[in-house]
Tab-separated table of C-alpha atoms and ligand atoms in Angstrom:
chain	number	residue	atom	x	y	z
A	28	UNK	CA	1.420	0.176	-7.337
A	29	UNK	CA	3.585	-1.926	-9.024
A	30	UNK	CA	7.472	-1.500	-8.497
A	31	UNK	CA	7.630	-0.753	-12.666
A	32	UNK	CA	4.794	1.826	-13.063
A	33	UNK	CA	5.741	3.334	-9.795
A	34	UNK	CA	9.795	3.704	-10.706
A	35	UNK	CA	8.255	4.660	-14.243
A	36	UNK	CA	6.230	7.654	-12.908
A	37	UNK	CA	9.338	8.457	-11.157
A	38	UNK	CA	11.283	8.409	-14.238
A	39	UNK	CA	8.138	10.169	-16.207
A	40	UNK	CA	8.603	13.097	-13.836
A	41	UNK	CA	12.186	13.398	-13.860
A	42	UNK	CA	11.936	13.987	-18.075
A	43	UNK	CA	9.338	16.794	-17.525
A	44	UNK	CA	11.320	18.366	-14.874
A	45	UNK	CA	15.204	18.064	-16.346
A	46	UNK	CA	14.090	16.994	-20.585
A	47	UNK	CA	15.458	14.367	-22.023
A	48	UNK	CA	17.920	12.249	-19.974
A	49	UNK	CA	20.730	9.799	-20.885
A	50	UNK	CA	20.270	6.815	-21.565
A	51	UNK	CA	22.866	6.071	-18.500
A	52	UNK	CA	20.598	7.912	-16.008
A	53	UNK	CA	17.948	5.736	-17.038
A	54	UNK	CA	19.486	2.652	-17.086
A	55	UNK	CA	20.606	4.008	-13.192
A	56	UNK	CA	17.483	4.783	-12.290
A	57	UNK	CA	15.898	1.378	-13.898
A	58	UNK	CA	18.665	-0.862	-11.812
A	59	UNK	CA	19.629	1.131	-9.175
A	60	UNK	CA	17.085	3.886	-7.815
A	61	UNK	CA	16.880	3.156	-3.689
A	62	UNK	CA	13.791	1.152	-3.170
A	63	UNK	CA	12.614	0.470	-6.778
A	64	UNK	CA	15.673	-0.298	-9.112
A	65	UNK	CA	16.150	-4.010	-10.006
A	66	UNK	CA	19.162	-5.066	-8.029
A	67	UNK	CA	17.887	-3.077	-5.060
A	68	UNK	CA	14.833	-4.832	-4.470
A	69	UNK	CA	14.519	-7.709	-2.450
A	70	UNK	CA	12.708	-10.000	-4.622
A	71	UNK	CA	14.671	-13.972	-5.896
A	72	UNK	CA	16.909	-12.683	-8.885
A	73	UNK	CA	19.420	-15.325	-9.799
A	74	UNK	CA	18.910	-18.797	-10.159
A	75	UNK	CA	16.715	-20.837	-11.879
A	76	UNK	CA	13.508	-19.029	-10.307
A	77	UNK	CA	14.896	-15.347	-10.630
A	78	UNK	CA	15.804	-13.939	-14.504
A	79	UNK	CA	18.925	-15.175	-15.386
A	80	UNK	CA	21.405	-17.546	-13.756
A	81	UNK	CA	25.380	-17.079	-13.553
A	82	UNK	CA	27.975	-20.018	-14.070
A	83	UNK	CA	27.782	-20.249	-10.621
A	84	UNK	CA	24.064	-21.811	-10.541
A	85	UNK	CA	25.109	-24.174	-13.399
A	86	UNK	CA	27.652	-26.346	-11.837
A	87	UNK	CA	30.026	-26.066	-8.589
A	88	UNK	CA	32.760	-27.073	-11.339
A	89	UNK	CA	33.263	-23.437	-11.812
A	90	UNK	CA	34.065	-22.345	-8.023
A	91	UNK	CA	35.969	-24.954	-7.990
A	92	UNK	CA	37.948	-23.629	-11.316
A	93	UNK	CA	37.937	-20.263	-9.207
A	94	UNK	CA	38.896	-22.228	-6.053
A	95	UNK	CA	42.313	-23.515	-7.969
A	96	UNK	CA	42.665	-20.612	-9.253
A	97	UNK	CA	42.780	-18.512	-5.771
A	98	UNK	CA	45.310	-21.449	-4.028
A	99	UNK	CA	47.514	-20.566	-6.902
A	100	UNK	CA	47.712	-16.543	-6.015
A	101	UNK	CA	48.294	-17.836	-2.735
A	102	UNK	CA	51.034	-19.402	-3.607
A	103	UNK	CA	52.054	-16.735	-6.069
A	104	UNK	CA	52.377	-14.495	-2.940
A	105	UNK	CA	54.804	-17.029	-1.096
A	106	UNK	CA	51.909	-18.238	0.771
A	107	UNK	CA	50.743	-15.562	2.992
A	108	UNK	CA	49.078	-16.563	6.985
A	109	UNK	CA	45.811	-14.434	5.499
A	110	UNK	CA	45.244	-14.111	2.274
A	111	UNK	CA	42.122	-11.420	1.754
A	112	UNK	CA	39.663	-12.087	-1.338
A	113	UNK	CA	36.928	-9.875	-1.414
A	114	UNK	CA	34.463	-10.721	-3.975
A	115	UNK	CA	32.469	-7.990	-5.303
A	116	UNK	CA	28.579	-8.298	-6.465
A	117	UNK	CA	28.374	-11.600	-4.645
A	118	UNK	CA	24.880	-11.802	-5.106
A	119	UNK	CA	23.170	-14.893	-2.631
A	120	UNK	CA	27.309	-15.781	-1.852
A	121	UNK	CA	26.695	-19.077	-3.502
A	122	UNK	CA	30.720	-18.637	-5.184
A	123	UNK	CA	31.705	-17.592	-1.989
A	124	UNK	CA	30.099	-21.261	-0.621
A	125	UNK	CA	31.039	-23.685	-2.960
A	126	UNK	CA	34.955	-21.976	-2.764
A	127	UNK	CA	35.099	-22.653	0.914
A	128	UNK	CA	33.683	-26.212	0.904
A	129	UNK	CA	35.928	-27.219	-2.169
A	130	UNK	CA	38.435	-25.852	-0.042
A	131	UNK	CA	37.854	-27.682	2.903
A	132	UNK	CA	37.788	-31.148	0.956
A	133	UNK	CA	40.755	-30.109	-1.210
A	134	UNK	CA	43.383	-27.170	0.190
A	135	UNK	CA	43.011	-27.322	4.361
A	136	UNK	CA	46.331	-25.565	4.365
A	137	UNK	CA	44.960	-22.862	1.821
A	138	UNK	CA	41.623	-22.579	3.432
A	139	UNK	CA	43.379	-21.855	6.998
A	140	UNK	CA	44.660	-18.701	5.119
A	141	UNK	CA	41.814	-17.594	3.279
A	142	UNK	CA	40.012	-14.360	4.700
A	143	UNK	CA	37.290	-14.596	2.045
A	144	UNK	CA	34.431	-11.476	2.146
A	145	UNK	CA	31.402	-10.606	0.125
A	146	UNK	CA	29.860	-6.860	-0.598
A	147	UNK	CA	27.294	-6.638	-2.848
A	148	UNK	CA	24.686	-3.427	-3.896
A	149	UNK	CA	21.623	-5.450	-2.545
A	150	UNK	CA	23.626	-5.243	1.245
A	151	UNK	CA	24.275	-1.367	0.056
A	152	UNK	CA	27.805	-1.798	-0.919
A	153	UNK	CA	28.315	-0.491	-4.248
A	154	UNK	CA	31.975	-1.680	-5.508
A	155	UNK	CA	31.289	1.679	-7.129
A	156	UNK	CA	31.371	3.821	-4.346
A	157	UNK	CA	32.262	1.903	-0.837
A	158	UNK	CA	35.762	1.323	-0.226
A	159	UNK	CA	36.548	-2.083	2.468
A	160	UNK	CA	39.309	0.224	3.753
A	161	UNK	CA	39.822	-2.003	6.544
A	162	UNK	CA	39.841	-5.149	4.680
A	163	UNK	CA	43.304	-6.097	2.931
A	164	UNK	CA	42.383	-7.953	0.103
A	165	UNK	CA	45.176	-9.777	-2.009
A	166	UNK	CA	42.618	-10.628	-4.715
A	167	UNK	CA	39.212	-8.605	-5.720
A	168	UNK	CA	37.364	-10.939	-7.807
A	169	UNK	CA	33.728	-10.787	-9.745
A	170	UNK	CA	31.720	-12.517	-12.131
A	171	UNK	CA	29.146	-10.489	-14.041
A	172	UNK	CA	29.478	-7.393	-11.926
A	173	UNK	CA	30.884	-4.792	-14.511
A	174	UNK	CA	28.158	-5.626	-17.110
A	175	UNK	CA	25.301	-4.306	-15.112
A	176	UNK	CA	27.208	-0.728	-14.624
A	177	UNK	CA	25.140	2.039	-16.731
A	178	UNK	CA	25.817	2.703	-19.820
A	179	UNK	CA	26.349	5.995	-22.118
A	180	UNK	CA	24.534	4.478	-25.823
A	181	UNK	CA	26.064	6.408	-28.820
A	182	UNK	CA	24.569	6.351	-32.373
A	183	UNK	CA	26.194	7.162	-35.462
A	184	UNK	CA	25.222	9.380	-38.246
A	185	UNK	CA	27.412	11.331	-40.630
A	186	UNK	CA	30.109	12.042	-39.235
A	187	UNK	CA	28.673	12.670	-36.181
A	188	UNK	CA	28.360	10.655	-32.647
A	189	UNK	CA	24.937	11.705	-30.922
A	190	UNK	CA	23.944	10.143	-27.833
A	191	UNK	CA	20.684	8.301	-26.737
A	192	UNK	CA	18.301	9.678	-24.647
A	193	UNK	CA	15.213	8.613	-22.776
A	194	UNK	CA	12.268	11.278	-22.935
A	195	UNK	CA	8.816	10.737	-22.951
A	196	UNK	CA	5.543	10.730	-25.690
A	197	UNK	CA	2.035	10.566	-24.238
A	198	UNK	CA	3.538	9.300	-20.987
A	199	UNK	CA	5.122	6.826	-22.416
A	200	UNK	CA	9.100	6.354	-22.568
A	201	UNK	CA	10.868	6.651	-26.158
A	202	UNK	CA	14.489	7.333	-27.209
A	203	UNK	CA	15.796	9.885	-29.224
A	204	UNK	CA	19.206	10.263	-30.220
A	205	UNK	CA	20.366	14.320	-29.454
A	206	UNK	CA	23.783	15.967	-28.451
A	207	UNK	CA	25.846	14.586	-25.789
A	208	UNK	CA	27.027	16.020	-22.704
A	209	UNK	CA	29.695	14.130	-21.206
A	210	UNK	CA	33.053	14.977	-23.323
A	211	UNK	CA	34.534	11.606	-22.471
A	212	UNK	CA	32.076	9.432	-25.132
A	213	UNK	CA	33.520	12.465	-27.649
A	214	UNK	CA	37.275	10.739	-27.466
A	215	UNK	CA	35.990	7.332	-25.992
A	216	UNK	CA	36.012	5.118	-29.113
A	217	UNK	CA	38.665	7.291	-31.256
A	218	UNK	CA	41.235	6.414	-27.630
A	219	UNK	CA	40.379	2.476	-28.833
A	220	UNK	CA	40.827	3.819	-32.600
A	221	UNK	CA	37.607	2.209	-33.123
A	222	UNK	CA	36.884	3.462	-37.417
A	223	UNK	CA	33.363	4.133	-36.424
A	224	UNK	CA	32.975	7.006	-38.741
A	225	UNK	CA	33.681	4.122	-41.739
A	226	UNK	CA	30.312	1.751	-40.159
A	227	UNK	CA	26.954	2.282	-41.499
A	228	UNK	CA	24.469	5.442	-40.388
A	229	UNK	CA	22.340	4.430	-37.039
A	230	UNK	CA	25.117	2.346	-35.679
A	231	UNK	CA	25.263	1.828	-32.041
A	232	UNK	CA	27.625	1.318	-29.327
A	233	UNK	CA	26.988	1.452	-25.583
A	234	UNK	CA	30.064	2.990	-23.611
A	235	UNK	CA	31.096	2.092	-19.913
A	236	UNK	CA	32.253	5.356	-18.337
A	237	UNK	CA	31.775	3.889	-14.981
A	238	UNK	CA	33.562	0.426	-15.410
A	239	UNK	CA	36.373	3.036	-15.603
A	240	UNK	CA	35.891	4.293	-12.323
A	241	UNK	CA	35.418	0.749	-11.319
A	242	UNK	CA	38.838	-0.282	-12.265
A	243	UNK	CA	40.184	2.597	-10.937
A	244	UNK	CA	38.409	2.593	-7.426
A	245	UNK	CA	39.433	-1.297	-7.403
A	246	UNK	CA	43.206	-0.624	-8.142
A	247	UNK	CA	43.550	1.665	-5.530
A	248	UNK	CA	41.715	-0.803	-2.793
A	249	UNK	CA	44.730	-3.474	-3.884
A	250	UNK	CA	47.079	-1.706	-3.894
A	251	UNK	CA	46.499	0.367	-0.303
A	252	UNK	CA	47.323	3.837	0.516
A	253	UNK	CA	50.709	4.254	1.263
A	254	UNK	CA	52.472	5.313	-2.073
A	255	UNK	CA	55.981	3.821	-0.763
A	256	UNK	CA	54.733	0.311	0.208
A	257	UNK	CA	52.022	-0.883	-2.413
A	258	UNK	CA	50.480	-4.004	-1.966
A	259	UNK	CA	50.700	-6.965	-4.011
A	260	UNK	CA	47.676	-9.141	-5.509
A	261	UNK	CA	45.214	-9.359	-7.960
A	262	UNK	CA	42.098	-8.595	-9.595
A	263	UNK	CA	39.898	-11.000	-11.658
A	264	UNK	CA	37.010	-10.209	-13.319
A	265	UNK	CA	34.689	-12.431	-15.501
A	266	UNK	CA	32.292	-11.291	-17.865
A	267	UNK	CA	30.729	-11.087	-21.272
A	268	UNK	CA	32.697	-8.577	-23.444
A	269	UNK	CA	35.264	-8.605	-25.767
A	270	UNK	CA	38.241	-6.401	-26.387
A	271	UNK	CA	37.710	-2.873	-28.001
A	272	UNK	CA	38.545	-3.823	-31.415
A	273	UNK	CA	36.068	-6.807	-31.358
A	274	UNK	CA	33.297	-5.257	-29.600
A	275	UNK	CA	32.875	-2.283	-31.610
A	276	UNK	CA	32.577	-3.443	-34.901
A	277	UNK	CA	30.484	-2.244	-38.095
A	278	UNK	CA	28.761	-5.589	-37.786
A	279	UNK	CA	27.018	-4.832	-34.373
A	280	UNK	CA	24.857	-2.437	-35.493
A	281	UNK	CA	22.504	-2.629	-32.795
A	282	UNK	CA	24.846	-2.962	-30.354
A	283	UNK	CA	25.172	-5.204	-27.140
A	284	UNK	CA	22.635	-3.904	-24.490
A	285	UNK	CA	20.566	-6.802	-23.732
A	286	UNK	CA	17.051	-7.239	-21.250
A	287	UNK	CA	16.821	-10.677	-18.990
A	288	UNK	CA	12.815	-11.072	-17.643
A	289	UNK	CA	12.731	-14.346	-16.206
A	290	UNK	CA	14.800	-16.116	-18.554
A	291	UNK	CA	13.935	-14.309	-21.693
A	292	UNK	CA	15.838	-12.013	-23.603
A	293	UNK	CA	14.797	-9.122	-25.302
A	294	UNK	CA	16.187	-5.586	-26.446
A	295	UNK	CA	13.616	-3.088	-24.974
A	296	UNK	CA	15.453	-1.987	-21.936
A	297	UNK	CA	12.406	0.973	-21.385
A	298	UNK	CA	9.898	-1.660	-20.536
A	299	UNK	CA	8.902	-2.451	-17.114
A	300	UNK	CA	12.121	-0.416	-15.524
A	301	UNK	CA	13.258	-2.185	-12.274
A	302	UNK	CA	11.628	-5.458	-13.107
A	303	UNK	CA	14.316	-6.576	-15.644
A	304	UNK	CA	18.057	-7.042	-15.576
A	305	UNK	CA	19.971	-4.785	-18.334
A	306	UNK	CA	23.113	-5.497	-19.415
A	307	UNK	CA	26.004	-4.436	-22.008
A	308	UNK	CA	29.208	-6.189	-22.913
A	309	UNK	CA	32.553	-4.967	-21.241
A	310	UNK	CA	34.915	-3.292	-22.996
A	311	UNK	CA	38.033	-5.047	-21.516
A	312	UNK	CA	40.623	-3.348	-22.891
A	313	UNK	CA	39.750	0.055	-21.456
A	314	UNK	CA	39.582	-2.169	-18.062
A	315	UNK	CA	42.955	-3.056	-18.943
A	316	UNK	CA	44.482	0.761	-19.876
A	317	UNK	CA	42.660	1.786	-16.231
A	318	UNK	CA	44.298	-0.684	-14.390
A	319	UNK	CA	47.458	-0.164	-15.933
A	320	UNK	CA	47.359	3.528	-15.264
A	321	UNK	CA	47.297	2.620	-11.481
A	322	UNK	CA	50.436	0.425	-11.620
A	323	UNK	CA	48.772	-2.954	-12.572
A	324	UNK	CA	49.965	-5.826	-15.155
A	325	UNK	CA	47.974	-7.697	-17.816
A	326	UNK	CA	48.332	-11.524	-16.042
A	327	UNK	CA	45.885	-13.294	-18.224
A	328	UNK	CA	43.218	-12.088	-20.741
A	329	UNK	CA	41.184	-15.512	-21.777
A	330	UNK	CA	38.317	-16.684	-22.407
A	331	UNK	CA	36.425	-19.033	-19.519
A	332	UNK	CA	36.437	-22.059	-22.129
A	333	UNK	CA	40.026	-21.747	-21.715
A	334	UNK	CA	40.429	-20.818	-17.842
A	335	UNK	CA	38.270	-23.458	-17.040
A	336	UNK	CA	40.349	-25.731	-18.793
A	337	UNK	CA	43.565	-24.452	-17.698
A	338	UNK	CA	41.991	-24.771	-14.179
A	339	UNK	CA	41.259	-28.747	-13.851
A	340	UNK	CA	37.359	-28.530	-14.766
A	341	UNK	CA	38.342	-31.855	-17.284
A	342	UNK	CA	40.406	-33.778	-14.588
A	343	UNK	CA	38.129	-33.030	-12.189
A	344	UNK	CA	35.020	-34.678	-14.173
A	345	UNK	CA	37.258	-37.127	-15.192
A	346	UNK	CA	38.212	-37.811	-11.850
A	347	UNK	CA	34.529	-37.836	-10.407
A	348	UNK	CA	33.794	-40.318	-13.298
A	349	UNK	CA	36.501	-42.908	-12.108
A	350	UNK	CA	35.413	-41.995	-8.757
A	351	UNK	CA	31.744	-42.454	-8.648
A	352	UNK	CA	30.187	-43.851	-12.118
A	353	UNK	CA	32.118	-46.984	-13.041
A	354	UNK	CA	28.585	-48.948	-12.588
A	355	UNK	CA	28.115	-47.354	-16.242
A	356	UNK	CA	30.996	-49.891	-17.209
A	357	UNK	CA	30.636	-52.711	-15.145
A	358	UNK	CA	26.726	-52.807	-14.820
A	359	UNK	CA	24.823	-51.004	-17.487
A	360	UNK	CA	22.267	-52.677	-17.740
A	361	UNK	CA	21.077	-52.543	-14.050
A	362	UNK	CA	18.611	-49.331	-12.319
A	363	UNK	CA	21.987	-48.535	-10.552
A	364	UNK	CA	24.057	-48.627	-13.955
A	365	UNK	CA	21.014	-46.480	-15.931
A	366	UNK	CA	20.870	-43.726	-13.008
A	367	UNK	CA	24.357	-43.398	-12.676
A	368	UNK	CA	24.748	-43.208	-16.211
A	369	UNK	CA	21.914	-40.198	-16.492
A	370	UNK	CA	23.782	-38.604	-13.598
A	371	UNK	CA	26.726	-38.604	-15.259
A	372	UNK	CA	25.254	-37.229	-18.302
A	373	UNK	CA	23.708	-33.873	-16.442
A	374	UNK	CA	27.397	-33.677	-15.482
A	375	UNK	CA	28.804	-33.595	-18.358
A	376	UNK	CA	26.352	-31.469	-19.447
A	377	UNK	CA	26.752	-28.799	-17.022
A	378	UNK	CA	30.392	-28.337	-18.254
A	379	UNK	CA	29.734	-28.413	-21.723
A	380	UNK	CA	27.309	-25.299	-20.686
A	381	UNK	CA	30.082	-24.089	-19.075
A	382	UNK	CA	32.649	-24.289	-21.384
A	383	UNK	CA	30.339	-23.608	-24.756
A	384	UNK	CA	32.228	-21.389	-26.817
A	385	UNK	CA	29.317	-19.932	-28.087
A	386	UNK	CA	27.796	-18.701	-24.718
A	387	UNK	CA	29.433	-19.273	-21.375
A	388	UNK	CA	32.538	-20.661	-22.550
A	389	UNK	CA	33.270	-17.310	-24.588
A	390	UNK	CA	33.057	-14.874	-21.004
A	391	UNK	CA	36.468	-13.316	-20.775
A	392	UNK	CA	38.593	-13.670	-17.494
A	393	UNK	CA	40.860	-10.957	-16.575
A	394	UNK	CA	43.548	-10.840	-14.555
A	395	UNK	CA	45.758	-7.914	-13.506
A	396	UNK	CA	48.577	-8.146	-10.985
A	397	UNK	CA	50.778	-6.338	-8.998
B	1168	SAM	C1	24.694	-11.283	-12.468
B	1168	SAM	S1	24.767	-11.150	-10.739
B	1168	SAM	C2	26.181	-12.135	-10.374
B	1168	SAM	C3	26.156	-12.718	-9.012
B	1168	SAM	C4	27.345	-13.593	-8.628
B	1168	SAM	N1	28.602	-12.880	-8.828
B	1168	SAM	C5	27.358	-14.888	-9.387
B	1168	SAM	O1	28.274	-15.126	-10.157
B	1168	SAM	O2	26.419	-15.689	-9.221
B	1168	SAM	C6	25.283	-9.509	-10.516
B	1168	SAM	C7	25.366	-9.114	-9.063
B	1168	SAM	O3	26.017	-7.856	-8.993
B	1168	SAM	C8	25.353	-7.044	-8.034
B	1168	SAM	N2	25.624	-5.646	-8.385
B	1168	SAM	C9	25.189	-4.968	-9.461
B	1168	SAM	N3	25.674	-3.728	-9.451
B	1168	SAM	C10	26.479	-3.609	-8.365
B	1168	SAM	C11	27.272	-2.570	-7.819
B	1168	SAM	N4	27.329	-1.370	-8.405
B	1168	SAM	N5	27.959	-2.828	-6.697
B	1168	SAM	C12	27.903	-4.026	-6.082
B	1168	SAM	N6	27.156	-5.053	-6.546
B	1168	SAM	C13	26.450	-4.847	-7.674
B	1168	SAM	C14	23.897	-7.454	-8.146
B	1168	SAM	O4	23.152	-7.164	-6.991
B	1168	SAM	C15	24.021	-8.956	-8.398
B	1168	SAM	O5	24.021	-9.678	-7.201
């Protein structure tokens, strides 16, 4: 049987035992149910040949970016003999790759420092539950981790929040919007003062209780466990999202929650559970209050247009052009001049991918320090 229609009998069963179930159990179940959920199956994910692909697979200009932007912590923290990174939801470790041999090339002295380790769920470390107590990280970084967490999906009517729930017609899955259980999505949006009782009847909004714990969990790694002597550092995290005031807006009625199946996009997260990514946008602000609560300060909230920028990514294609493509100039006209010149186009592409304001370019980075 296929890993859908088995995970979906699974699922199917679950309904007639418990009713109706959350749309977060289902989502947990769909990505994350040992031996059938999407990111805990073997099969290629990432990349051009898997569903979606991360800035990561588009150019090495962003872990270089990243790469910049970790030599500068280090220096931030008066230059430490080992600096710990520990980069969570690493997927293949292709960041983790391209930092090091930037780093080699570029920062010797930084790279001699740099104690750089990966944990990801499809290893069976969940940055939701595993803590690298022996590791010492000065910086826990991730790109596109927090948006795969499950998500609580709330619909509006009245005057009234209900929650979605997956349950099932003529074995087949189907939401329904009913009570909620979980009194945290009751004071969840009003904590953001989100007006949702002025937006239109049927509006949705998906709500990340467990980026919460996330931040939390991730604070508390930094920052160690000895009360008197807290550690110093940083955590970065990258990801589509918005802050609470711009996410939940009248004018996403349907919400963020969004399907990847090999490179398409679609909004029916109950098909083929475990066979397609599903993702939400992330609240940063409540990522932001979390850390906060556990002693942490707002360094940077930006978008990746901007961090990119603010981290070399035009010197350095500048630099590769005076490096490497002045046959465009000086010999257009020749197979050498015409190559170089497409070559230097894909470049230039690849940033502009990177930096598009309208897609990757609009991520948010966040940094919190201690
Ligand atoms: C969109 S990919 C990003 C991969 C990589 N960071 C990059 O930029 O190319 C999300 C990754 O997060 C991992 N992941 C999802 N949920 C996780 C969790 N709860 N704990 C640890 N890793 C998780 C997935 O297995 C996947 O490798």
């Amino acid at each position: 049987m296929q890993v859908s229609s088995a995970l979906q009998q699974r699922i199917l069963e679950r309904i007639q035992d418990e009713g109706p179930i959350s749309f977060a159990t289902y989502m947990r179940m769909a990505l994350y149910e040992p031996g059938f959920g999407y990111y805990v199956t073997g099969e290629a994910k990432m990349g051009w040949e898997g569903d979606y692909y991360t800035s990561t697979d588009v150019a090495n200009f962003f872990a270089h970016s990243m790469g910049r932007q970790l030599q500068q912590m280090w220096e931030q923290l008066g230059r430490p003999a080992h600096f710990g990174v520990l980069e969570q939801g690493s997927g293949r470790g292709d960041l983790a790759r391209q930092i090091q041999k930037w780093a080699t090339q570029e920062a010797p002295d930084f790279l001699a420092a740099l104690r750089y380790q990966v944990a990801d769920i499809n290893t069976g470390e969940d940055a939701l539950t595993t803590l690298a107590s022996d590791f010492e990280p000065s910086v826990i970084l991730s790109n596109e981790l927090v948006d795969a967490f499950p998500v609580h999906v709330v619909e509006k009517q009245g005057e009234h929040l209900y929650e979605v729930h997956v349950t099932s017609q003529n074995g087949r899955l189907r939401e329904i919007a009913d009570e909620y259980e979980n009194p945290a999505l009751n004071t969840y949006l009003d904590s953001f003062k989100i007006p949702w009782r002025t937006f239109a009847d049927g509006w949705r909004a998906e709500i990340n209780l467990d980026a919460l714990v996330w931040m939390k969990r991730t604070s508390q790694l930094l920052l160690g466990t000895n009360p008197r002597r807290k550690r110093r550092g940083f955590i970065l995290a990258i990801d589509y999202g918005d802050t609470a005031r711009q996410l939940y807006i009248n004018d996403r009625h349907h919400g963020t929650l969004t399907c990847y199946y090999q490179h398409q996009l679609s909004d029916r997260p109950l098909v083929r559970p475990g066979e397609q990514d599903i993702t939400a946008h992330v609240n940063f602000t409540a990522l932001i209050r979390t850390a906060r609560e556990q002693g942490l300060r707002l360094q940077t909230l930006t978008t990746q247009r901007q961090w990119l920028m603010d981290h070399g990514i035009y010197e350095e294609l500048e630099r590769l052009h005076q490096q490497h493509f002045g046959k465009i100039d000086t010999d257009r006209a020749s197979d050498q001049g015409q190559i170089a010149l497409l070559q230097w186009y894909n470049l230039r592409q690849r940033v502009s991918v990177l930096t598009n304001p309208m897609s990757m370019g609009n991520f948010k980075v966040l940094i919190m320090k201690r």
